[in-house]
Amino acid sequence: MTDQENRTADRASALPAVADRATFQAELDKLRVREKAHTREGDAIAAARRRLPMVEVAADLELTGPDGPVTLLEAFEGRSQLIAYYFMWHHGHPAAEQCEGCTWVTTQVEELSYLHSRDITYAVFCQGPYEASRRYRDFMGWDVPWYSAVPSQDVLLVGRHVGMMHLVCYLRDGDRIFETYWTTLRGVEAMDYSYALMDLTVYGRQELWEDSPSGWPRVQGTPADHVRLRSNGRPIPQWSRLEAGRSDDLTPRP
């Protein structure tokens, strides 16, 4: 049997109980109470986030962009706020061995006009050299602003684990810049919609840590295998790029 046939067979025995419409709706109504409480708590957490103090960051910290060195201030593109995603980078490794987690979340961020309408710039600050990482961005077909944070990443991520994914929010007051919030690991799921949609389905994300009924399908392999975000040795969305004829050669051109 093919992998798809095996998955279909596994799921044939993993089914919720069947109920009539009235029973189904009654159970959903009970769950809706918890969902609404979760939404209200999320709103309360966001309100607390807006009341955090902020810390000043040097506006002249150097990044590398398409035309060479730029400052952190210039990365704002004239807007008052900046959201920067610090993309992990495995220096000297081919595209297939780049971070599947960073590829996952960056693939989700496409339309920036809604952010721009609120005076927010979004950009990727890659923790690797500009030329090789830009070629990865081009291979993936991403249009988001892209910089290398290497010249200043130890200062930009002071007190944190350089080399790990981070999502950082900044505020500009004239020519002064302040950091207002940062998160990492599962906090970067704020960028994702695929997992959010999976969470609505009966089988969820199908990950090992989830609390699901016995027999529910799971992504096979240990968490260390990263299989949930990889397929046949590559981050999942790379395969469609290869099929479209794009080169995943990251070697900088002379």
PDB file of C-alpha atoms in Angstrom, residues 34-220:
ATOM      1  CA  ARG A  34     -14.851  27.758  26.433  1.00  0.00           C
ATOM      2  CA  GLU A  35     -13.851  29.130  23.023  1.00  0.00           C
ATOM      3  CA  LYS A  36     -15.332  32.527  23.850  1.00  0.00           C
ATOM      4  CA  ALA A  37     -13.552  32.558  27.213  1.00  0.00           C
ATOM      5  CA  HIS A  38     -10.306  31.708  25.398  1.00  0.00           C
ATOM      6  CA  THR A  39     -10.879  34.591  22.968  1.00  0.00           C
ATOM      7  CA  ARG A  40     -11.572  37.030  25.802  1.00  0.00           C
ATOM      8  CA  GLU A  41      -8.431  35.884  27.635  1.00  0.00           C
ATOM      9  CA  GLY A  42      -6.436  36.382  24.447  1.00  0.00           C
ATOM     10  CA  ASP A  43      -7.809  39.917  24.204  1.00  0.00           C
ATOM     11  CA  ALA A  44      -6.846  40.544  27.843  1.00  0.00           C
ATOM     12  CA  ILE A  45      -3.311  39.267  27.242  1.00  0.00           C
ATOM     13  CA  ALA A  46      -3.006  41.521  24.176  1.00  0.00           C
ATOM     14  CA  ALA A  47      -4.179  44.463  26.291  1.00  0.00           C
ATOM     15  CA  ALA A  48      -1.478  43.681  28.866  1.00  0.00           C
ATOM     16  CA  ARG A  49       1.073  43.401  26.068  1.00  0.00           C
ATOM     17  CA  ARG A  50       0.181  46.926  24.959  1.00  0.00           C
ATOM     18  CA  ARG A  51       0.972  48.148  28.484  1.00  0.00           C
ATOM     19  CA  LEU A  52       4.453  46.643  28.739  1.00  0.00           C
ATOM     20  CA  PRO A  53       7.374  49.043  29.227  1.00  0.00           C
ATOM     21  CA  MET A  54       9.845  49.365  26.367  1.00  0.00           C
ATOM     22  CA  VAL A  55      13.622  49.411  26.057  1.00  0.00           C
ATOM     23  CA  GLU A  56      15.643  51.642  23.737  1.00  0.00           C
ATOM     24  CA  VAL A  57      17.679  50.096  20.921  1.00  0.00           C
ATOM     25  CA  ALA A  58      20.372  51.948  18.986  1.00  0.00           C
ATOM     26  CA  ALA A  59      18.830  53.228  15.749  1.00  0.00           C
ATOM     27  CA  ASP A  60      22.123  53.030  13.858  1.00  0.00           C
ATOM     28  CA  LEU A  61      22.638  49.276  14.342  1.00  0.00           C
ATOM     29  CA  GLU A  62      23.760  47.866  11.006  1.00  0.00           C
ATOM     30  CA  LEU A  63      21.929  45.355   8.845  1.00  0.00           C
ATOM     31  CA  THR A  64      22.751  44.176   5.331  1.00  0.00           C
ATOM     32  CA  GLY A  65      20.162  44.713   2.618  1.00  0.00           C
ATOM     33  CA  PRO A  66      20.020  44.389  -1.173  1.00  0.00           C
ATOM     34  CA  ASP A  67      22.148  47.498  -1.657  1.00  0.00           C
ATOM     35  CA  GLY A  68      24.577  46.912   1.188  1.00  0.00           C
ATOM     36  CA  PRO A  69      24.611  48.252   4.740  1.00  0.00           C
ATOM     37  CA  VAL A  70      21.432  49.827   6.128  1.00  0.00           C
ATOM     38  CA  THR A  71      20.484  50.888   9.632  1.00  0.00           C
ATOM     39  CA  LEU A  72      17.761  49.496  11.844  1.00  0.00           C
ATOM     40  CA  LEU A  73      16.003  52.844  11.474  1.00  0.00           C
ATOM     41  CA  GLU A  74      15.973  52.510   7.687  1.00  0.00           C
ATOM     42  CA  ALA A  75      14.379  49.059   7.957  1.00  0.00           C
ATOM     43  CA  PHE A  76      11.235  50.781   9.277  1.00  0.00           C
ATOM     44  CA  GLU A  77      10.679  52.132   5.722  1.00  0.00           C
ATOM     45  CA  GLY A  78       9.341  55.336   7.277  1.00  0.00           C
ATOM     46  CA  ARG A  79       6.599  53.623   9.304  1.00  0.00           C
ATOM     47  CA  SER A  80       6.235  53.915  13.063  1.00  0.00           C
ATOM     48  CA  GLN A  81       6.386  50.190  13.880  1.00  0.00           C
ATOM     49  CA  LEU A  82       8.461  47.238  12.739  1.00  0.00           C
ATOM     50  CA  ILE A  83       7.910  43.515  13.238  1.00  0.00           C
ATOM     51  CA  ALA A  84      11.120  41.585  12.603  1.00  0.00           C
ATOM     52  CA  TYR A  85      11.310  37.822  12.269  1.00  0.00           C
ATOM     53  CA  TYR A  86      14.796  36.525  13.080  1.00  0.00           C
ATOM     54  CA  PHE A  87      15.259  33.644  10.657  1.00  0.00           C
ATOM     55  CA  MET A  88      17.588  30.855  11.805  1.00  0.00           C
ATOM     56  CA  TRP A  89      20.384  30.042   9.364  1.00  0.00           C
ATOM     57  CA  HIS A  90      22.602  26.981   8.995  1.00  0.00           C
ATOM     58  CA  HIS A  91      25.714  28.481   7.433  1.00  0.00           C
ATOM     59  CA  GLY A  92      27.211  26.504   4.562  1.00  0.00           C
ATOM     60  CA  HIS A  93      24.291  24.077   4.404  1.00  0.00           C
ATOM     61  CA  PRO A  94      22.153  23.530   1.277  1.00  0.00           C
ATOM     62  CA  ALA A  95      18.527  24.568   0.990  1.00  0.00           C
ATOM     63  CA  ALA A  96      17.246  21.129   2.045  1.00  0.00           C
ATOM     64  CA  GLU A  97      19.034  21.507   5.390  1.00  0.00           C
ATOM     65  CA  GLN A  98      17.813  25.006   6.246  1.00  0.00           C
ATOM     66  CA  CYS A  99      15.428  25.523   9.151  1.00  0.00           C
ATOM     67  CA  GLU A 100      12.070  23.872   8.533  1.00  0.00           C
ATOM     68  CA  GLY A 101      10.447  25.886  11.329  1.00  0.00           C
ATOM     69  CA  CYS A 102      11.525  29.253   9.934  1.00  0.00           C
ATOM     70  CA  THR A 103      10.521  28.100   6.451  1.00  0.00           C
ATOM     71  CA  TRP A 104       7.103  27.092   7.815  1.00  0.00           C
ATOM     72  CA  VAL A 105       6.256  30.432   9.418  1.00  0.00           C
ATOM     73  CA  THR A 106       7.833  32.632   6.738  1.00  0.00           C
ATOM     74  CA  THR A 107       5.837  30.848   4.038  1.00  0.00           C
ATOM     75  CA  GLN A 108       2.634  31.965   5.785  1.00  0.00           C
ATOM     76  CA  VAL A 109       3.419  35.709   5.596  1.00  0.00           C
ATOM     77  CA  GLU A 110       2.457  36.963   2.141  1.00  0.00           C
ATOM     78  CA  GLU A 111       0.078  39.930   2.130  1.00  0.00           C
ATOM     79  CA  LEU A 112       1.558  42.902   3.998  1.00  0.00           C
ATOM     80  CA  SER A 113      -0.983  45.581   3.074  1.00  0.00           C
ATOM     81  CA  TYR A 114      -3.036  45.062   6.244  1.00  0.00           C
ATOM     82  CA  LEU A 115       0.061  45.597   8.374  1.00  0.00           C
ATOM     83  CA  HIS A 116       1.005  48.651   6.313  1.00  0.00           C
ATOM     84  CA  SER A 117      -2.492  50.087   6.836  1.00  0.00           C
ATOM     85  CA  ARG A 118      -1.700  50.192  10.573  1.00  0.00           C
ATOM     86  CA  ASP A 119       1.697  51.833   9.974  1.00  0.00           C
ATOM     87  CA  ILE A 120       3.581  48.554  10.558  1.00  0.00           C
ATOM     88  CA  THR A 121       6.498  47.273   8.502  1.00  0.00           C
ATOM     89  CA  TYR A 122       7.282  43.565   8.460  1.00  0.00           C
ATOM     90  CA  ALA A 123      10.763  42.260   7.599  1.00  0.00           C
ATOM     91  CA  VAL A 124      12.895  39.162   7.949  1.00  0.00           C
ATOM     92  CA  PHE A 125      16.210  39.615   9.768  1.00  0.00           C
ATOM     93  CA  CYS A 126      18.163  36.522   8.746  1.00  0.00           C
ATOM     94  CA  GLN A 127      20.822  35.261  11.138  1.00  0.00           C
ATOM     95  CA  GLY A 128      23.058  34.382   8.221  1.00  0.00           C
ATOM     96  CA  PRO A 129      24.955  36.109   5.393  1.00  0.00           C
ATOM     97  CA  TYR A 130      22.860  38.203   3.064  1.00  0.00           C
ATOM     98  CA  GLU A 131      23.716  36.746  -0.359  1.00  0.00           C
ATOM     99  CA  ALA A 132      23.205  33.050   0.455  1.00  0.00           C
ATOM    100  CA  SER A 133      20.066  33.686   2.497  1.00  0.00           C
ATOM    101  CA  ARG A 134      18.629  36.006  -0.168  1.00  0.00           C
ATOM    102  CA  ARG A 135      19.035  33.200  -2.694  1.00  0.00           C
ATOM    103  CA  TYR A 136      16.999  31.012  -0.343  1.00  0.00           C
ATOM    104  CA  ARG A 137      14.323  33.709  -0.185  1.00  0.00           C
ATOM    105  CA  ASP A 138      14.270  33.853  -3.995  1.00  0.00           C
ATOM    106  CA  PHE A 139      14.107  30.049  -4.265  1.00  0.00           C
ATOM    107  CA  MET A 140      11.109  30.039  -1.940  1.00  0.00           C
ATOM    108  CA  GLY A 141       9.500  32.931  -3.843  1.00  0.00           C
ATOM    109  CA  TRP A 142       9.080  35.171  -0.814  1.00  0.00           C
ATOM    110  CA  ASP A 143       8.584  38.898  -1.436  1.00  0.00           C
ATOM    111  CA  VAL A 144       8.957  40.129   2.140  1.00  0.00           C
ATOM    112  CA  PRO A 145      11.742  42.637   2.911  1.00  0.00           C
ATOM    113  CA  TRP A 146      14.884  40.680   3.719  1.00  0.00           C
ATOM    114  CA  TYR A 147      17.998  41.684   5.623  1.00  0.00           C
ATOM    115  CA  SER A 148      20.962  39.984   7.201  1.00  0.00           C
ATOM    116  CA  ALA A 149      21.153  40.719  10.928  1.00  0.00           C
ATOM    117  CA  VAL A 150      24.699  39.322  11.200  1.00  0.00           C
ATOM    118  CA  PRO A 151      26.468  42.691  11.678  1.00  0.00           C
ATOM    119  CA  SER A 152      24.400  43.477  14.809  1.00  0.00           C
ATOM    120  CA  GLN A 153      22.567  40.320  15.866  1.00  0.00           C
ATOM    121  CA  ASP A 154      24.456  39.928  19.159  1.00  0.00           C
ATOM    122  CA  VAL A 155      23.222  43.392  20.177  1.00  0.00           C
ATOM    123  CA  LEU A 156      19.745  43.059  18.670  1.00  0.00           C
ATOM    124  CA  LEU A 157      19.199  39.755  20.491  1.00  0.00           C
ATOM    125  CA  VAL A 158      21.140  40.596  23.635  1.00  0.00           C
ATOM    126  CA  GLY A 159      20.241  38.304  26.520  1.00  0.00           C
ATOM    127  CA  ARG A 160      18.605  35.806  24.177  1.00  0.00           C
ATOM    128  CA  HIS A 161      19.712  32.734  22.274  1.00  0.00           C
ATOM    129  CA  VAL A 162      21.259  33.961  19.029  1.00  0.00           C
ATOM    130  CA  GLY A 163      20.553  31.381  16.346  1.00  0.00           C
ATOM    131  CA  MET A 164      17.005  30.632  17.538  1.00  0.00           C
ATOM    132  CA  MET A 165      13.826  31.886  15.884  1.00  0.00           C
ATOM    133  CA  HIS A 166      12.545  35.135  17.393  1.00  0.00           C
ATOM    134  CA  LEU A 167       9.698  37.512  16.592  1.00  0.00           C
ATOM    135  CA  VAL A 168      10.457  41.043  17.814  1.00  0.00           C
ATOM    136  CA  CYS A 169       8.330  44.213  17.765  1.00  0.00           C
ATOM    137  CA  TYR A 170       9.822  47.705  17.595  1.00  0.00           C
ATOM    138  CA  LEU A 171       8.413  51.222  17.871  1.00  0.00           C
ATOM    139  CA  ARG A 172       9.912  54.367  16.347  1.00  0.00           C
ATOM    140  CA  ASP A 173       9.634  57.772  18.017  1.00  0.00           C
ATOM    141  CA  GLY A 174      11.272  60.164  15.600  1.00  0.00           C
ATOM    142  CA  ASP A 175      14.822  58.847  15.191  1.00  0.00           C
ATOM    143  CA  ARG A 176      14.720  56.788  18.397  1.00  0.00           C
ATOM    144  CA  ILE A 177      13.823  53.081  18.389  1.00  0.00           C
ATOM    145  CA  PHE A 178      12.378  50.986  21.189  1.00  0.00           C
ATOM    146  CA  GLU A 179      11.783  47.264  21.559  1.00  0.00           C
ATOM    147  CA  THR A 180       8.262  46.639  22.854  1.00  0.00           C
ATOM    148  CA  TYR A 181       7.819  42.843  22.735  1.00  0.00           C
ATOM    149  CA  TRP A 182       9.515  39.618  21.713  1.00  0.00           C
ATOM    150  CA  THR A 183       8.659  35.932  21.642  1.00  0.00           C
ATOM    151  CA  THR A 184      10.158  32.673  20.400  1.00  0.00           C
ATOM    152  CA  LEU A 185       9.437  28.972  19.863  1.00  0.00           C
ATOM    153  CA  ARG A 186       5.642  28.413  19.890  1.00  0.00           C
ATOM    154  CA  GLY A 187       5.136  32.162  20.238  1.00  0.00           C
ATOM    155  CA  VAL A 188       5.961  32.541  16.550  1.00  0.00           C
ATOM    156  CA  GLU A 189       2.823  30.561  15.710  1.00  0.00           C
ATOM    157  CA  ALA A 190       1.221  34.009  15.573  1.00  0.00           C
ATOM    158  CA  MET A 191       2.560  34.083  11.991  1.00  0.00           C
ATOM    159  CA  ASP A 192       0.898  30.816  11.009  1.00  0.00           C
ATOM    160  CA  TYR A 193      -2.563  29.933   9.750  1.00  0.00           C
ATOM    161  CA  SER A 194      -1.976  26.281   8.775  1.00  0.00           C
ATOM    162  CA  TYR A 195      -1.774  25.060  12.369  1.00  0.00           C
ATOM    163  CA  ALA A 196      -4.673  27.321  13.356  1.00  0.00           C
ATOM    164  CA  LEU A 197      -6.817  25.652  10.694  1.00  0.00           C
ATOM    165  CA  MET A 198      -5.576  22.176  11.654  1.00  0.00           C
ATOM    166  CA  ASP A 199      -6.635  22.896  15.245  1.00  0.00           C
ATOM    167  CA  LEU A 200     -10.235  23.193  14.013  1.00  0.00           C
ATOM    168  CA  THR A 201     -10.231  19.743  12.420  1.00  0.00           C
ATOM    169  CA  VAL A 202     -11.104  16.454  14.078  1.00  0.00           C
ATOM    170  CA  TYR A 203      -7.521  15.110  13.900  1.00  0.00           C
ATOM    171  CA  GLY A 204      -5.827  18.382  14.863  1.00  0.00           C
ATOM    172  CA  ARG A 205      -2.143  18.804  14.102  1.00  0.00           C
ATOM    173  CA  GLN A 206      -1.565  15.052  14.445  1.00  0.00           C
ATOM    174  CA  GLU A 207       1.502  15.681  16.592  1.00  0.00           C
ATOM    175  CA  LEU A 208       2.717  13.394  19.346  1.00  0.00           C
ATOM    176  CA  TRP A 209       2.203  15.867  22.195  1.00  0.00           C
ATOM    177  CA  GLU A 210      -1.463  16.556  21.435  1.00  0.00           C
ATOM    178  CA  ASP A 211      -4.219  15.252  23.703  1.00  0.00           C
ATOM    179  CA  SER A 212      -6.269  13.209  21.232  1.00  0.00           C
ATOM    180  CA  PRO A 213      -8.384  10.061  21.568  1.00  0.00           C
ATOM    181  CA  SER A 214      -6.593   6.728  21.378  1.00  0.00           C
ATOM    182  CA  GLY A 215      -6.077   5.613  17.793  1.00  0.00           C
ATOM    183  CA  TRP A 216      -6.138   9.112  16.287  1.00  0.00           C
ATOM    184  CA  PRO A 217      -3.566   9.465  13.464  1.00  0.00           C
ATOM    185  CA  ARG A 218      -0.162  10.908  14.379  1.00  0.00           C
ATOM    186  CA  VAL A 219       2.775  12.130  12.339  1.00  0.00           C
ATOM    187  CA  GLN A 220       5.260   9.279  12.607  1.00  0.00           C
TER     188      GLN A 220
END
